[in-house]
CSV table of C-alpha atoms in Angstrom, one decimal:
chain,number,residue,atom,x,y,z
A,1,UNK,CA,-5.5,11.5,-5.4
A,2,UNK,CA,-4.1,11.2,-2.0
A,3,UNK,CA,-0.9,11.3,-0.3
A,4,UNK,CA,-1.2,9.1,2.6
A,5,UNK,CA,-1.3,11.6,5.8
A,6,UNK,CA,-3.9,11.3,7.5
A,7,UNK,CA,-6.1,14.5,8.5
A,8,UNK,CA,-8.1,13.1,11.5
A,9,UNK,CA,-9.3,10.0,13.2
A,10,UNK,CA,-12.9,9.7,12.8
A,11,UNK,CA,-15.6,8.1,15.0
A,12,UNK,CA,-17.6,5.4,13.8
A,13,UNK,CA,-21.3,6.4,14.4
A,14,UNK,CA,-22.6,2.9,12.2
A,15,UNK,CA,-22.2,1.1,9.7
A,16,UNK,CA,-25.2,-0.6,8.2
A,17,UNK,CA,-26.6,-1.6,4.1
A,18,UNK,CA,-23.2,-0.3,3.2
A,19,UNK,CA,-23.3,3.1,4.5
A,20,UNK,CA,-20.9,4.5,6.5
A,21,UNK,CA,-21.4,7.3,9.0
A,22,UNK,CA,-18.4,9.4,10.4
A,23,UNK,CA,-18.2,11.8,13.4
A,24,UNK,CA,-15.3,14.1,12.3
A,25,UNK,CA,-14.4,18.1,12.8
A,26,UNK,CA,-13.4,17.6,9.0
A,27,UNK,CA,-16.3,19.2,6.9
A,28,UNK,CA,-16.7,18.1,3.3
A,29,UNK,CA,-19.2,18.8,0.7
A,30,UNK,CA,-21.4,16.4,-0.9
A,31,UNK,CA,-19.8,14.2,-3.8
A,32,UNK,CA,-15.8,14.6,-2.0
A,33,UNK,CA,-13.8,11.8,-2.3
A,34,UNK,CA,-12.2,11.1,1.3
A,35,UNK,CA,-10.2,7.8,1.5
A,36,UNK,CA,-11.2,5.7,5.1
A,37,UNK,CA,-8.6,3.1,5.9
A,38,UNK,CA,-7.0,4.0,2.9
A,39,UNK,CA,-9.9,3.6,0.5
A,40,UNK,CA,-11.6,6.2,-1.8
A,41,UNK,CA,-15.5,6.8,-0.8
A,42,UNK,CA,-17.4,9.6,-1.7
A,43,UNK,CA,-19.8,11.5,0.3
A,44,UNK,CA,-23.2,11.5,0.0
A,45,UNK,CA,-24.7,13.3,3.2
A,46,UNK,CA,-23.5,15.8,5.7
A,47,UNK,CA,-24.7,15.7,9.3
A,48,UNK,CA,-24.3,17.7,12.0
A,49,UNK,CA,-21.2,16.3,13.8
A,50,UNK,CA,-20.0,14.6,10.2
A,51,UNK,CA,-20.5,12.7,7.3
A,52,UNK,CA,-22.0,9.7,5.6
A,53,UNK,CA,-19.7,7.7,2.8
A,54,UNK,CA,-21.2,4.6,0.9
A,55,UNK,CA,-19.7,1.8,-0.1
A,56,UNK,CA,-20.1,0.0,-3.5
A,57,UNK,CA,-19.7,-3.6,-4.1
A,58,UNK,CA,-16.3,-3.5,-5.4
A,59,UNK,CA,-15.6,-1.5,-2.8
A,60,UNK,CA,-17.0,-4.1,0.1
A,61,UNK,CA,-15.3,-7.1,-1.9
A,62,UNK,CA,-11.5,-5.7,-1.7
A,63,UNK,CA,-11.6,-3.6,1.6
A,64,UNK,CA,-11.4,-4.8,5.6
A,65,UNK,CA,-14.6,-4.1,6.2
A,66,UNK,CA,-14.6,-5.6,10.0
A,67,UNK,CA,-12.4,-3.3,10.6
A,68,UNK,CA,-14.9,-0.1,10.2
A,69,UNK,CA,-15.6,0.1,13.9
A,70,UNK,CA,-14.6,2.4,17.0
A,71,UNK,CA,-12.8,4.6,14.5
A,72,UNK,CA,-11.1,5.4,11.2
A,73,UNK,CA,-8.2,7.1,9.5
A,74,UNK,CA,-9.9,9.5,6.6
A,75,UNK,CA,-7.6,11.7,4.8
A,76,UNK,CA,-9.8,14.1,2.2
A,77,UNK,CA,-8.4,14.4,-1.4
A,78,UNK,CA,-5.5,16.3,-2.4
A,79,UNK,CA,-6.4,20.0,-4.1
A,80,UNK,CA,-4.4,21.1,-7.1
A,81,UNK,CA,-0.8,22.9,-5.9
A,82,UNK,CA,-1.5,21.2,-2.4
A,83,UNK,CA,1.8,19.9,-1.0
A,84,UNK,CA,2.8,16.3,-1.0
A,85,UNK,CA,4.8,15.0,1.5
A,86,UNK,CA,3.6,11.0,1.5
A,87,UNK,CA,3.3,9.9,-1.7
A,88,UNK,CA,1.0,9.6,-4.3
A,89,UNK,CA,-1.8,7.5,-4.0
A,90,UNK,CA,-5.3,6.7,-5.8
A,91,UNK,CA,-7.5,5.5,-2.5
A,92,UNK,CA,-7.8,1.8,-4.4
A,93,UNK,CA,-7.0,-1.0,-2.1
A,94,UNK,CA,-5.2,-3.6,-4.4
A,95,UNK,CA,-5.0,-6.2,-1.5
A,96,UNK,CA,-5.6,-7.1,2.1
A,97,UNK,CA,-2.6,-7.6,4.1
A,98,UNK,CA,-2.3,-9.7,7.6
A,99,UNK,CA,-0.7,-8.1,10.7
A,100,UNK,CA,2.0,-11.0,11.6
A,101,UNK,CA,4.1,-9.7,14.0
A,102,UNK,CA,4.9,-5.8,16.3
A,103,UNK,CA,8.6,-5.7,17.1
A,104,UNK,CA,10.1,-2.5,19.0
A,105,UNK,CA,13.1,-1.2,17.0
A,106,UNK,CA,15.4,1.9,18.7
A,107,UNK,CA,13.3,4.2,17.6
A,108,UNK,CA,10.5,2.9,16.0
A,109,UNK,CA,8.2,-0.3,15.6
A,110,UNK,CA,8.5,-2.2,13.1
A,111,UNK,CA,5.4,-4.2,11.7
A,112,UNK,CA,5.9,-7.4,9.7
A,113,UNK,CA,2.5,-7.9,7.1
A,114,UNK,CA,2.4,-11.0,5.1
A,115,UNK,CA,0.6,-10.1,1.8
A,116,UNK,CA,-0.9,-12.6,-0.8
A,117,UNK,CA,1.8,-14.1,-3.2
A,118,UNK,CA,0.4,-12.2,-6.1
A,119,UNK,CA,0.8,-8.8,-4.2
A,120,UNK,CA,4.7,-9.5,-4.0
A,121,UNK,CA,5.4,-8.1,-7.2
A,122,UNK,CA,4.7,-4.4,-6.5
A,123,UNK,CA,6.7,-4.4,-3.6
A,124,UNK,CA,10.8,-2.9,-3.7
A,125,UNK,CA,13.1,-2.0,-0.6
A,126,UNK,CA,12.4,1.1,0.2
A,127,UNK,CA,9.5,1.9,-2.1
A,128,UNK,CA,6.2,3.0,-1.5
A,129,UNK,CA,3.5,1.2,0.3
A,130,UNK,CA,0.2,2.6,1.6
A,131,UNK,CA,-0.8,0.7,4.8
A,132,UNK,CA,-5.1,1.6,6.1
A,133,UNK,CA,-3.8,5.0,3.8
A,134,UNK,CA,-1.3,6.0,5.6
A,135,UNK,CA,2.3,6.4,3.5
A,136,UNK,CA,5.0,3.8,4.6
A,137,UNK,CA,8.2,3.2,3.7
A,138,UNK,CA,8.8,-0.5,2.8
A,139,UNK,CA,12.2,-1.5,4.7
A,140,UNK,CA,12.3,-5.0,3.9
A,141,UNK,CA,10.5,-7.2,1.1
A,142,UNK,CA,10.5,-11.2,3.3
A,143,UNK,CA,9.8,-13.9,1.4
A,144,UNK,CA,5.9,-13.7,1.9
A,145,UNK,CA,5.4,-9.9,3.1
A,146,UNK,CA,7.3,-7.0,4.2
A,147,UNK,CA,8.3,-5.0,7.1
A,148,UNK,CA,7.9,-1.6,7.6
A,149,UNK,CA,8.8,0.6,10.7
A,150,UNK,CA,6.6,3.2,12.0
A,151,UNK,CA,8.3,5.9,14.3
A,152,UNK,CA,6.8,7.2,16.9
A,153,UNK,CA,5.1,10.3,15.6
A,154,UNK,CA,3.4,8.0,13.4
A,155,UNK,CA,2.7,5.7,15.5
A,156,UNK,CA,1.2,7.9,18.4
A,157,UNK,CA,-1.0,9.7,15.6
A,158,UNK,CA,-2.8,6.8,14.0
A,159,UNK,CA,-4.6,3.6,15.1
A,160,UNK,CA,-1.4,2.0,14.7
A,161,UNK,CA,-0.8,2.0,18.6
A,162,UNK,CA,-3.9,-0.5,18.7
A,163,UNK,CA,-3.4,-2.5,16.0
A,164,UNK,CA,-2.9,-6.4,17.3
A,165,UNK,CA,-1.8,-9.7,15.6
A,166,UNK,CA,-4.2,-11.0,12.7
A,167,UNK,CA,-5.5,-7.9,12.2
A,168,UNK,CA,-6.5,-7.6,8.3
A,169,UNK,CA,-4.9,-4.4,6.4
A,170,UNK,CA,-5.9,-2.5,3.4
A,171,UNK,CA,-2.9,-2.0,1.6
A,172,UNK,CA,-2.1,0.1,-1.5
A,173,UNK,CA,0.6,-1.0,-3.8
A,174,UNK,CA,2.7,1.8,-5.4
A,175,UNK,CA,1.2,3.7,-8.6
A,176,UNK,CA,4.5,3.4,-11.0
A,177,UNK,CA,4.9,-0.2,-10.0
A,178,UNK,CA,1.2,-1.4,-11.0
A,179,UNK,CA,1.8,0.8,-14.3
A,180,UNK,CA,4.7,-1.0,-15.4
A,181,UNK,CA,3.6,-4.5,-14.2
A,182,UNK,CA,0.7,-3.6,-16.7
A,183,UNK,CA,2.8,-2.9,-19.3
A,184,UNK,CA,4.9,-6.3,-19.2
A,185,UNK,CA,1.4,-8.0,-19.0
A,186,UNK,CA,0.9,-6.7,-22.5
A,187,UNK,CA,4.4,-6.8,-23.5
A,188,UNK,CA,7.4,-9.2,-24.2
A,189,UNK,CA,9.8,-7.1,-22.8
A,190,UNK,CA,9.8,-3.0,-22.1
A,191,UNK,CA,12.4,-0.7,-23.2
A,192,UNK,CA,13.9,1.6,-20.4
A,193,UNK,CA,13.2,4.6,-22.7
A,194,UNK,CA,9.5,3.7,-21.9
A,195,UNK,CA,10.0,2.8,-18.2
A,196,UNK,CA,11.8,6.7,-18.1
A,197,UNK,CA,9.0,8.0,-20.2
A,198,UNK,CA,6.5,6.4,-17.5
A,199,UNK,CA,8.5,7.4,-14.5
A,200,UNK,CA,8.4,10.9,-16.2
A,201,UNK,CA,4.5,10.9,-16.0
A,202,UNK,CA,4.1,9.8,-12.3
């Protein structure tokens, strides 16, 4: 599990047959889980100045991987009792999102993604989005996307600040909404006893 702060901005050494390599003060140990861009990999070599993930199939498939270049957010895995201040989030990338437009708000910047029709479901005014892993806010569901608004703090401590139109996104729905679309996939109708009893588990 993760909680959508990221811990550094990594260097990308290369990328090549599905391995990643990572220059990063962050030290792991062999079999971590660290999500890059917002997506779970585990480790599977430690170098000198860093780390190498690998990505699976599924992984390559559902991920933007033409965006693992220059550098990266990675955020390692929460530890038991850590503190969570994003919000909870399983490193699994559920769709890719399109950069649409950057608009300056008073004290932020507000980014408008449009998201594939059947993404539109999991997303609520002011829920929980992860955007490349980092926790969001959503401010506004559009008709075919959403806006959220990154303040400055944010926005000076990420790769936001070079993001640019068309840019793909690896966006993680909320964890309580995919549950409960899941039930109502496999139900009529849900009771709100179970939607409480659910909400109680996440």
């Amino acid at each position: 599990m993760f909680n959508g702060l990221i811990r550094e901005i990594a260097e990308v050494k290369s990328y090549n047959n599905h391995i990643l390599s990572l220059k990063a003060h962050y030290r792991p140990n062999l079999g971590d889980s660290i999500a890059v861009n917002g997506a779970c990999l585990s480790v599977i070599k430690i170098n000198a100045d860093g780390f190498d993930v690998e990505l699976s199939k599924e992984s390559r498939t559902h991920i933007a991987t033409e965006n693992l270049k220059y550098k990266v957010h990675i955020e390692p895995a929460l530890k038991f009792g850590d503190r969570i201040d994003g919000h909870l989030m399983q490193g699994h990338i559920d769709m890719l999102g399109r950069l649409e437009k950057i608009q300056k708000d008073e004290n932020g910047i507000d980014f408008f993604i449009s998201l594939p029709q059947q993404g539109m479901k999991f997303m609520a005014n002011k829920g929980s989005v992860g955007i490349d892993g980092v926790s969001l806010t959503i401010n506004e569901v559009l008709k075919k996307g959403i806006r959220v608004t990154i303040i400055p703090l944010t926005f000076r401590e990420t790769l936001f600040q070079s993001y640019k139109i068309g840019r793909r996104i690896n966006v993680e729905s909320d964890l309580l909404s995919r549950y409960i679309d899941a039930r109502f996939e496999h139900k009529k109708g849900i009771s709100w006893e179970e939607v409480e009893r659910i909400s109680y588990l996440y």
